mmCIF file of C-alpha atoms and ligand atoms in Angstrom:
data_model
loop_
_atom_site.group_PDB
_atom_site.id
_atom_site.type_symbol
_atom_site.label_atom_id
_atom_site.label_comp_id
_atom_site.label_asym_id
_atom_site.label_seq_id
_atom_site.Cartn_x
_atom_site.Cartn_y
_atom_site.Cartn_z
ATOM 1 C CA UNK W 1 -12.241 -3.486 13.615
ATOM 2 C CA UNK W 2 -9.573 -0.192 13.865
ATOM 3 C CA UNK W 3 -5.881 -0.179 13.908
ATOM 4 C CA UNK W 4 -4.913 0.659 17.505
ATOM 5 C CA UNK W 5 -2.313 3.344 15.930
ATOM 6 C CA UNK W 6 -4.049 4.933 13.454
ATOM 7 C CA UNK W 7 -7.816 4.113 13.107
ATOM 8 C CA UNK W 8 -7.503 2.634 9.352
ATOM 9 C CA UNK W 9 -9.206 -0.690 8.998
ATOM 10 C CA UNK W 10 -7.115 -3.305 10.877
ATOM 11 C CA UNK W 11 -5.973 -6.591 8.924
ATOM 12 C CA UNK W 12 -4.980 -8.597 12.226
ATOM 13 C CA UNK W 13 -6.356 -8.724 15.620
ATOM 14 C CA UNK W 14 -3.845 -10.745 18.099
ATOM 15 C CA UNK W 15 -5.909 -11.377 20.914
ATOM 16 C CA UNK W 16 -2.824 -12.428 23.069
ATOM 17 C CA UNK W 17 -1.489 -8.982 22.723
ATOM 18 C CA UNK W 18 -4.867 -7.382 22.682
ATOM 19 C CA UNK W 19 -3.707 -5.562 19.675
ATOM 20 C CA UNK W 20 -5.212 -4.724 16.092
ATOM 21 C CA UNK W 21 -3.222 -3.150 13.407
ATOM 22 C CA UNK W 22 -3.396 -2.114 9.813
ATOM 23 C CA UNK W 23 -1.331 -3.420 7.223
ATOM 24 C CA UNK W 24 1.384 -0.640 7.579
ATOM 25 C CA UNK W 25 1.577 -0.586 10.980
ATOM 26 C CA UNK W 26 1.649 -4.638 11.326
ATOM 27 C CA UNK W 27 4.596 -4.688 9.104
ATOM 28 C CA UNK W 28 6.206 -2.021 10.880
ATOM 29 C CA UNK W 29 5.331 -3.662 14.237
ATOM 30 C CA UNK W 30 6.854 -7.193 13.101
ATOM 31 C CA UNK W 31 10.075 -5.482 12.211
ATOM 32 C CA UNK W 32 10.410 -3.397 15.162
ATOM 33 C CA UNK W 33 9.441 -6.510 17.641
ATOM 34 C CA UNK W 34 12.522 -8.700 15.530
ATOM 35 C CA UNK W 35 14.746 -6.048 16.085
ATOM 36 C CA UNK W 36 14.036 -5.637 19.792
ATOM 37 C CA UNK W 37 14.113 -9.661 20.318
ATOM 38 C CA UNK W 38 17.634 -9.613 18.390
ATOM 39 C CA UNK W 39 18.907 -6.924 21.061
ATOM 40 C CA UNK W 40 17.473 -8.331 23.954
ATOM 41 C CA UNK W 41 18.719 -12.084 23.576
ATOM 42 C CA UNK W 42 22.139 -10.681 22.059
ATOM 43 C CA UNK W 43 21.469 -12.949 18.886
ATOM 44 C CA UNK W 44 24.067 -10.741 16.647
ATOM 45 C CA UNK W 45 24.817 -7.258 15.742
ATOM 46 C CA UNK W 46 24.827 -5.020 12.700
ATOM 47 C CA UNK W 47 28.540 -5.959 12.311
ATOM 48 C CA UNK W 48 28.027 -9.418 12.118
ATOM 49 C CA UNK W 49 27.358 -11.402 8.992
ATOM 50 C CA UNK W 50 24.167 -13.469 9.164
ATOM 51 C CA UNK W 51 23.526 -16.730 7.335
ATOM 52 C CA UNK W 52 19.646 -17.546 7.158
ATOM 53 C CA UNK W 53 18.753 -21.088 6.724
ATOM 54 C CA UNK W 54 15.999 -20.919 3.948
ATOM 55 C CA UNK W 55 13.438 -23.292 3.151
ATOM 56 C CA UNK W 56 11.255 -21.504 0.819
ATOM 57 C CA UNK W 57 8.347 -21.609 3.358
ATOM 58 C CA UNK W 58 6.895 -18.360 5.112
ATOM 59 C CA UNK W 59 8.938 -18.499 8.102
ATOM 60 C CA UNK W 60 12.180 -18.301 6.735
ATOM 61 C CA UNK W 61 11.336 -15.975 3.724
ATOM 62 C CA UNK W 62 9.798 -13.741 6.383
ATOM 63 C CA UNK W 63 12.879 -13.867 8.382
ATOM 64 C CA UNK W 64 15.365 -12.844 5.567
ATOM 65 C CA UNK W 65 12.866 -10.270 4.415
ATOM 66 C CA UNK W 66 12.949 -8.687 7.910
ATOM 67 C CA UNK W 67 16.859 -8.614 8.317
ATOM 68 C CA UNK W 68 17.224 -7.087 5.426
ATOM 69 C CA UNK W 69 14.620 -4.360 5.784
ATOM 70 C CA UNK W 70 16.136 -3.588 8.912
ATOM 71 C CA UNK W 71 19.597 -3.397 7.274
ATOM 72 C CA UNK W 72 21.488 -6.797 8.678
ATOM 73 C CA UNK W 73 23.928 -8.274 6.358
ATOM 74 C CA UNK W 74 21.804 -11.418 5.940
ATOM 75 C CA UNK W 75 22.471 -13.905 3.103
ATOM 76 C CA UNK W 76 20.480 -17.245 2.740
ATOM 77 C CA UNK W 77 21.221 -20.704 2.082
ATOM 78 C CA UNK W 78 18.795 -23.354 0.443
ATOM 79 C CA UNK W 79 19.513 -27.058 0.845
ATOM 80 C CA UNK W 80 18.126 -28.857 -2.203
ATOM 81 C CA UNK W 81 17.010 -32.209 -0.337
ATOM 82 C CA UNK W 82 15.676 -33.830 -3.381
ATOM 83 C CA UNK W 83 12.092 -34.515 -2.152
ATOM 84 C CA UNK W 84 9.627 -35.048 -4.571
ATOM 85 C CA UNK W 85 7.360 -37.576 -3.536
ATOM 86 C CA UNK W 86 4.936 -36.818 -6.450
ATOM 87 C CA UNK W 87 4.467 -33.321 -5.252
ATOM 88 C CA UNK W 88 7.516 -31.751 -6.476
ATOM 89 C CA UNK W 89 8.180 -30.148 -3.243
ATOM 90 C CA UNK W 90 11.835 -29.431 -3.487
ATOM 91 C CA UNK W 91 11.451 -27.933 -7.060
ATOM 92 C CA UNK W 92 8.682 -25.754 -5.796
ATOM 93 C CA UNK W 93 10.399 -24.634 -2.561
ATOM 94 C CA UNK W 94 13.811 -23.821 -4.651
ATOM 95 C CA UNK W 95 11.945 -21.807 -6.996
ATOM 96 C CA UNK W 96 10.430 -19.633 -4.201
ATOM 97 C CA UNK W 97 13.930 -19.443 -2.600
ATOM 98 C CA UNK W 98 15.272 -18.222 -5.997
ATOM 99 C CA UNK W 99 12.463 -15.787 -6.678
ATOM 100 C CA UNK W 100 13.213 -13.893 -3.300
ATOM 101 C CA UNK W 101 16.611 -13.646 -3.836
ATOM 102 C CA UNK W 102 16.438 -12.445 -7.284
ATOM 103 C CA UNK W 103 14.340 -9.609 -5.877
ATOM 104 C CA UNK W 104 17.044 -8.897 -3.211
ATOM 105 C CA UNK W 105 20.370 -8.288 -5.231
ATOM 106 C CA UNK W 106 22.025 -7.090 -2.187
ATOM 107 C CA UNK W 107 22.042 -10.342 -0.712
ATOM 108 C CA UNK W 108 23.481 -13.886 -1.753
ATOM 109 C CA UNK W 109 21.526 -17.042 -1.791
ATOM 110 C CA UNK W 110 23.895 -20.084 -1.420
ATOM 111 C CA UNK W 111 22.864 -23.248 -2.607
ATOM 112 C CA UNK W 112 23.764 -26.757 -1.782
ATOM 113 C CA UNK W 113 22.376 -29.668 -3.949
ATOM 114 C CA UNK W 114 22.474 -32.788 -1.473
ATOM 115 C CA UNK W 115 22.178 -35.173 -4.600
ATOM 116 C CA UNK W 116 24.951 -33.316 -6.516
ATOM 117 C CA UNK W 117 27.403 -32.767 -3.502
ATOM 118 C CA UNK W 118 26.880 -36.246 -1.808
ATOM 119 C CA UNK W 119 25.724 -38.761 -4.565
ATOM 120 C CA UNK W 120 22.200 -39.436 -3.424
ATOM 121 C CA UNK W 121 18.794 -37.054 -2.475
ATOM 122 C CA UNK W 122 17.790 -37.491 0.946
ATOM 123 C CA UNK W 123 14.690 -39.962 0.388
ATOM 124 C CA UNK W 124 17.290 -41.938 -1.784
ATOM 125 C CA UNK W 125 19.768 -42.204 0.953
ATOM 126 C CA UNK W 126 17.234 -42.832 3.760
ATOM 127 C CA UNK W 127 16.000 -46.035 1.615
ATOM 128 C CA UNK W 128 19.577 -47.552 2.026
ATOM 129 C CA UNK W 129 18.998 -47.656 5.485
ATOM 130 C CA UNK W 130 15.361 -49.050 5.327
ATOM 131 C CA UNK W 131 14.104 -45.970 7.366
ATOM 132 C CA UNK W 132 10.218 -45.086 6.915
ATOM 133 C CA UNK W 133 10.898 -41.554 7.112
ATOM 134 C CA UNK W 134 13.823 -39.974 5.829
ATOM 135 C CA UNK W 135 13.744 -37.393 8.915
ATOM 136 C CA UNK W 136 16.400 -38.245 10.560
ATOM 137 C CA UNK W 137 18.601 -38.740 7.561
ATOM 138 C CA UNK W 138 17.630 -35.286 6.851
ATOM 139 C CA UNK W 139 17.809 -33.630 9.898
ATOM 140 C CA UNK W 140 21.654 -35.035 10.515
ATOM 141 C CA UNK W 141 22.614 -33.661 7.007
ATOM 142 C CA UNK W 142 20.994 -30.259 7.034
ATOM 143 C CA UNK W 143 22.579 -29.740 10.432
ATOM 144 C CA UNK W 144 25.985 -30.340 9.167
ATOM 145 C CA UNK W 145 25.586 -28.491 5.694
ATOM 146 C CA UNK W 146 24.231 -25.357 7.707
ATOM 147 C CA UNK W 147 27.280 -25.348 10.009
ATOM 148 C CA UNK W 148 29.551 -26.377 7.269
ATOM 149 C CA UNK W 149 28.613 -23.516 4.746
ATOM 150 C CA UNK W 150 28.503 -20.941 7.770
ATOM 151 C CA UNK W 151 31.952 -21.779 8.744
ATOM 152 C CA UNK W 152 33.433 -22.164 5.260
ATOM 153 C CA UNK W 153 32.059 -18.738 4.279
ATOM 154 C CA UNK W 154 32.837 -16.677 7.507
ATOM 155 C CA UNK W 155 29.517 -16.031 8.877
ATOM 156 C CA UNK W 156 29.254 -15.209 12.647
ATOM 157 C CA UNK W 157 25.742 -16.800 12.832
ATOM 158 C CA UNK W 158 23.353 -19.062 11.476
ATOM 159 C CA UNK W 159 19.474 -17.964 11.794
ATOM 160 C CA UNK W 160 16.762 -20.080 11.274
ATOM 161 C CA UNK W 161 12.731 -19.209 10.641
ATOM 162 C CA UNK W 162 11.554 -21.347 14.027
ATOM 163 C CA UNK W 163 8.378 -19.604 15.094
ATOM 164 C CA UNK W 164 6.566 -19.825 18.598
ATOM 165 C CA UNK W 165 4.465 -22.833 17.496
ATOM 166 C CA UNK W 166 7.451 -24.678 16.362
ATOM 167 C CA UNK W 167 9.355 -23.937 19.410
ATOM 168 C CA UNK W 168 6.405 -24.840 21.950
ATOM 169 C CA UNK W 169 5.286 -27.942 20.240
ATOM 170 C CA UNK W 170 9.255 -28.814 20.699
ATOM 171 C CA UNK W 171 9.333 -27.921 24.004
ATOM 172 C CA UNK W 172 5.897 -30.046 24.871
ATOM 173 C CA UNK W 173 7.506 -32.964 23.136
ATOM 174 C CA UNK W 174 10.923 -32.735 24.958
ATOM 175 C CA UNK W 175 8.804 -32.258 28.142
ATOM 176 C CA UNK W 176 6.680 -35.222 27.668
ATOM 177 C CA UNK W 177 9.676 -37.288 27.472
ATOM 178 C CA UNK W 178 11.688 -35.485 30.099
ATOM 179 C CA UNK W 179 14.802 -35.266 27.649
ATOM 180 C CA UNK W 180 16.912 -33.347 29.936
ATOM 181 C CA UNK W 181 19.911 -32.771 27.118
ATOM 182 C CA UNK W 182 16.982 -31.285 24.661
ATOM 183 C CA UNK W 183 15.537 -29.334 27.328
ATOM 184 C CA UNK W 184 18.809 -27.871 28.392
ATOM 185 C CA UNK W 185 19.891 -26.977 24.733
ATOM 186 C CA UNK W 186 16.322 -25.607 23.595
ATOM 187 C CA UNK W 187 16.225 -21.987 23.330
ATOM 188 C CA UNK W 188 16.341 -18.775 21.042
ATOM 189 C CA UNK W 189 19.948 -18.635 21.298
ATOM 190 C CA UNK W 190 22.585 -21.623 20.669
ATOM 191 C CA UNK W 191 25.934 -20.015 21.602
ATOM 192 C CA UNK W 192 29.093 -21.187 19.465
ATOM 193 C CA UNK W 193 31.220 -23.866 20.876
ATOM 194 C CA UNK W 194 34.619 -24.562 20.972
ATOM 195 C CA UNK W 195 33.883 -27.656 19.007
ATOM 196 C CA UNK W 196 33.338 -25.448 15.826
ATOM 197 C CA UNK W 197 29.666 -25.480 15.982
ATOM 198 C CA UNK W 198 28.539 -21.741 14.707
ATOM 199 C CA UNK W 199 26.171 -19.663 16.772
ATOM 200 C CA UNK W 200 22.558 -20.337 15.864
ATOM 201 C CA UNK W 201 19.343 -18.142 16.390
ATOM 202 C CA UNK W 202 15.723 -17.905 16.279
ATOM 203 C CA UNK W 203 14.650 -14.544 15.972
ATOM 204 C CA UNK W 204 11.266 -15.105 15.402
ATOM 205 C CA UNK W 205 10.796 -17.321 18.285
ATOM 206 C CA UNK W 206 8.289 -15.179 19.816
ATOM 207 C CA UNK W 207 5.936 -14.761 16.895
ATOM 208 C CA UNK W 208 2.876 -16.984 16.233
ATOM 209 C CA UNK W 209 2.904 -18.916 13.467
ATOM 210 C CA UNK W 210 -0.185 -17.137 12.178
ATOM 211 C CA UNK W 211 1.456 -13.888 12.629
ATOM 212 C CA UNK W 212 4.177 -15.106 10.195
ATOM 213 C CA UNK W 213 1.505 -15.992 7.775
ATOM 214 C CA UNK W 214 0.238 -12.780 7.768
ATOM 215 C CA UNK W 215 3.437 -10.991 7.221
ATOM 216 C CA UNK W 216 4.457 -13.322 4.495
ATOM 217 C CA UNK W 217 1.085 -12.267 2.697
ATOM 218 C CA UNK W 218 1.164 -8.689 3.615
ATOM 219 C CA UNK W 219 4.829 -8.194 2.222
ATOM 220 C CA UNK W 220 3.758 -10.238 -0.725
ATOM 221 C CA UNK W 221 6.350 -12.612 -0.291
ATOM 222 C CA UNK W 222 5.878 -15.957 -2.811
ATOM 223 C CA UNK W 223 6.066 -18.979 -0.355
ATOM 224 C CA UNK W 224 5.500 -22.666 -0.715
ATOM 225 C CA UNK W 225 2.289 -23.419 1.237
ATOM 226 C CA UNK W 226 2.643 -27.148 1.480
ATOM 227 C CA UNK W 227 4.528 -28.635 3.977
ATOM 228 C CA UNK W 228 7.046 -31.582 3.394
ATOM 229 C CA UNK W 229 5.547 -34.658 2.389
ATOM 230 C CA UNK W 230 7.334 -36.277 5.180
ATOM 231 C CA UNK W 231 5.895 -33.592 7.946
ATOM 232 C CA UNK W 232 2.061 -34.581 7.321
ATOM 233 C CA UNK W 233 1.798 -37.444 10.105
ATOM 234 C CA UNK W 234 4.713 -35.879 12.429
ATOM 235 C CA UNK W 235 4.086 -35.950 15.915
ATOM 236 C CA UNK W 236 4.849 -32.200 16.174
ATOM 237 C CA UNK W 237 1.826 -31.425 14.116
ATOM 238 C CA UNK W 238 -0.490 -33.281 16.513
ATOM 239 C CA UNK W 239 1.474 -31.310 19.270
ATOM 240 C CA UNK W 240 0.640 -28.014 17.632
ATOM 241 C CA UNK W 241 -3.155 -28.929 17.287
ATOM 242 C CA UNK W 242 -3.394 -29.795 21.057
ATOM 243 C CA UNK W 243 -1.745 -26.350 21.749
ATOM 244 C CA UNK W 244 -3.940 -24.477 19.373
ATOM 245 C CA UNK W 245 -6.841 -25.669 21.564
ATOM 246 C CA UNK W 246 -5.298 -24.796 24.654
ATOM 247 C CA UNK W 247 -4.717 -21.255 23.022
ATOM 248 C CA UNK W 248 -8.123 -20.663 21.787
ATOM 249 C CA UNK W 249 -9.497 -21.398 25.403
ATOM 250 C CA UNK W 250 -6.689 -19.257 27.111
ATOM 251 C CA UNK W 251 -4.849 -16.744 24.843
ATOM 252 C CA UNK W 252 -1.084 -16.343 25.381
ATOM 253 C CA UNK W 253 -0.815 -19.577 27.189
ATOM 254 C CA UNK W 254 1.937 -20.753 24.491
ATOM 255 C CA UNK W 255 3.847 -17.730 24.804
ATOM 256 C CA UNK W 256 3.403 -18.242 28.817
ATOM 257 C CA UNK W 257 4.644 -21.846 28.509
ATOM 258 C CA UNK W 258 7.829 -20.876 26.586
ATOM 259 C CA UNK W 259 8.950 -17.611 28.243
ATOM 260 C CA UNK W 260 8.270 -19.440 31.615
ATOM 261 C CA UNK W 261 10.361 -22.396 30.746
ATOM 262 C CA UNK W 262 13.122 -19.759 29.936
ATOM 263 C CA UNK W 263 12.776 -18.178 33.106
ATOM 264 C CA UNK W 264 12.706 -21.050 35.117
ATOM 265 C CA UNK W 265 15.796 -22.759 33.705
ATOM 266 C CA UNK W 266 17.545 -19.253 34.287
ATOM 267 C CA UNK W 267 16.647 -18.917 37.522
ATOM 268 C CA UNK W 268 17.479 -22.664 38.715
ATOM 269 C CA UNK W 269 20.456 -23.383 36.537
ATOM 270 C CA UNK W 270 20.485 -27.260 38.585
ATOM 271 C CA UNK W 271 17.009 -28.203 37.239
ATOM 272 C CA UNK W 272 18.497 -29.382 34.237
ATOM 273 C CA UNK W 273 21.946 -30.672 35.235
ATOM 274 C CA UNK W 274 24.609 -31.056 32.466
ATOM 275 C CA UNK W 275 25.865 -34.138 31.626
ATOM 276 C CA UNK W 276 29.901 -34.685 31.713
ATOM 277 C CA UNK W 277 30.829 -33.091 28.663
ATOM 278 C CA UNK W 278 32.037 -35.874 25.833
ATOM 279 C CA UNK W 279 35.752 -35.656 24.665
ATOM 280 C CA UNK W 280 35.562 -34.170 21.209
ATOM 281 C CA UNK W 281 38.035 -35.113 18.177
ATOM 282 C CA UNK W 282 38.062 -33.819 14.812
ATOM 283 C CA UNK W 283 36.291 -35.998 11.785
ATOM 284 C CA UNK W 284 39.250 -36.996 9.500
ATOM 285 C CA UNK W 285 37.397 -36.600 6.188
ATOM 286 C CA UNK W 286 35.136 -33.256 7.188
ATOM 287 C CA UNK W 287 36.937 -31.651 10.210
ATOM 288 C CA UNK W 288 33.637 -30.889 12.196
ATOM 289 C CA UNK W 289 33.584 -32.161 15.680
ATOM 290 C CA UNK W 290 32.460 -35.544 16.395
ATOM 291 C CA UNK W 291 32.221 -37.621 19.799
ATOM 292 C CA UNK W 292 33.121 -40.435 17.403
ATOM 293 C CA UNK W 293 36.257 -42.462 17.192
ATOM 294 C CA UNK W 294 37.138 -41.896 13.595
ATOM 295 C CA UNK W 295 34.755 -40.404 11.154
ATOM 296 C CA UNK W 296 31.548 -38.297 12.047
ATOM 297 C CA UNK W 297 28.165 -39.812 11.883
ATOM 298 C CA UNK W 298 27.353 -37.806 8.799
ATOM 299 C CA UNK W 299 30.281 -38.877 7.133
ATOM 300 C CA UNK W 300 30.225 -42.397 7.924
ATOM 301 C CA UNK W 301 26.450 -42.235 6.661
ATOM 302 C CA UNK W 302 27.295 -40.743 3.385
ATOM 303 C CA UNK W 303 30.380 -42.942 2.855
ATOM 304 C CA UNK W 304 27.940 -45.714 3.283
ATOM 305 C CA UNK W 305 25.175 -44.366 0.804
ATOM 306 C CA UNK W 306 27.670 -44.043 -1.660
ATOM 307 C CA UNK W 307 29.171 -47.738 -1.521
ATOM 308 C CA UNK W 308 25.653 -49.183 -1.656
ATOM 309 C CA UNK W 309 24.695 -47.037 -4.309
ATOM 310 C CA UNK W 310 28.086 -48.298 -6.171
ATOM 311 C CA UNK W 311 27.241 -51.981 -5.320
ATOM 312 C CA UNK W 312 23.940 -51.797 -6.535
ATOM 313 C CA UNK W 313 24.919 -49.925 -9.734
ATOM 314 C CA UNK W 314 27.430 -52.991 -10.580
ATOM 315 C CA UNK W 315 24.722 -55.626 -9.660
ATOM 316 C CA UNK W 316 22.210 -53.922 -12.243
ATOM 317 C CA UNK W 317 25.216 -53.894 -14.806
ATOM 318 C CA UNK W 318 25.951 -57.704 -14.610
HETATM 319 S S1 Q46 T 1 13.395 -33.359 8.270
HETATM 320 FE FE1 Q46 T 1 11.628 -34.831 7.612
HETATM 321 FE FE2 Q46 T 1 11.540 -32.239 7.626
HETATM 322 FE FE3 Q46 T 1 13.478 -33.207 6.056
HETATM 323 S S2 Q46 T 1 12.259 -34.881 5.120
HETATM 324 FE FE4 Q46 T 1 10.770 -33.486 5.417
HETATM 325 S S3 Q46 T 1 9.801 -33.266 7.073
HETATM 326 S S4 Q46 T 1 12.021 -31.661 5.483
HETATM 327 S S5 Q46 T 1 11.663 -30.303 8.773
HETATM 328 ZN ZN1 ZN T 2 -2.576 1.842 11.223
HETATM 329 ZN ZN1 ZN T 3 32.803 -35.841 8.895
#
């Protein structure tokens, strides 16, 4: 198969776009498309500083690479979750993030090691609450830390590497449960709000997962192939399999599902009514907005982890 633009050998054929491209034209196409999405969805400008949440995986490193190639002022944030479970997942993902940052001296990599800063790794913290999987502890902590670092370091916007497959799997999950509030908030841009939450954007939201894997490979980006060991059984992976089956019968169906959802929501604002906005207060410990009386859920949770851990140490010492 030949490249549509120069007739060299094509390295990728995108059935849904009816487009085959060679290596050089594919890399240029991904970067141009990203630039177009950033502009069309008003994600950020060239003057604004962008913080990219970097996990060491293909999507987040590809995103950082694209933004730097396009000349944006993009730095990275790596959060060390302390997930090992026999796979050394965190060490390996950190090594990839660090290696990328070392090749790009024009950008800064911020690193927050959860155990060092908050007193326990994510799996350790989750064990104190006897939760089977640490994902809710992990998600809450990542959201809080990303927002804190973006605010403290003066970034205008936080960018994550979610691709179309991630977004469509989440959309299917939200639709199956008719989670109105989640459907209302899902999208490529979540504006900053008066509660101090920084703007969040997903510049890769229109790329298929395989398109991002191809980009990372062709750019020679060294990324961690393994998923987090706790993601293996995740429901979203089952949704992805279902959606892949649909896509192979009808190419373009994932993109149509997602874009038509965004369009329907825009055209029919009453379709997903907003709950009355809860009143927000500043957490007395960290200052982030919360609906709680007193400390926010993040600070409460970590205070509890540290006190349970201290009790445990005392008991062991007796
Ligand atoms: S939430 Fe759960 Fe992920 Fe955290 S523990 Fe792993 S799978 S990394 S996106
Ligand atoms: Zn070409
Ligand atoms: Zn707090």
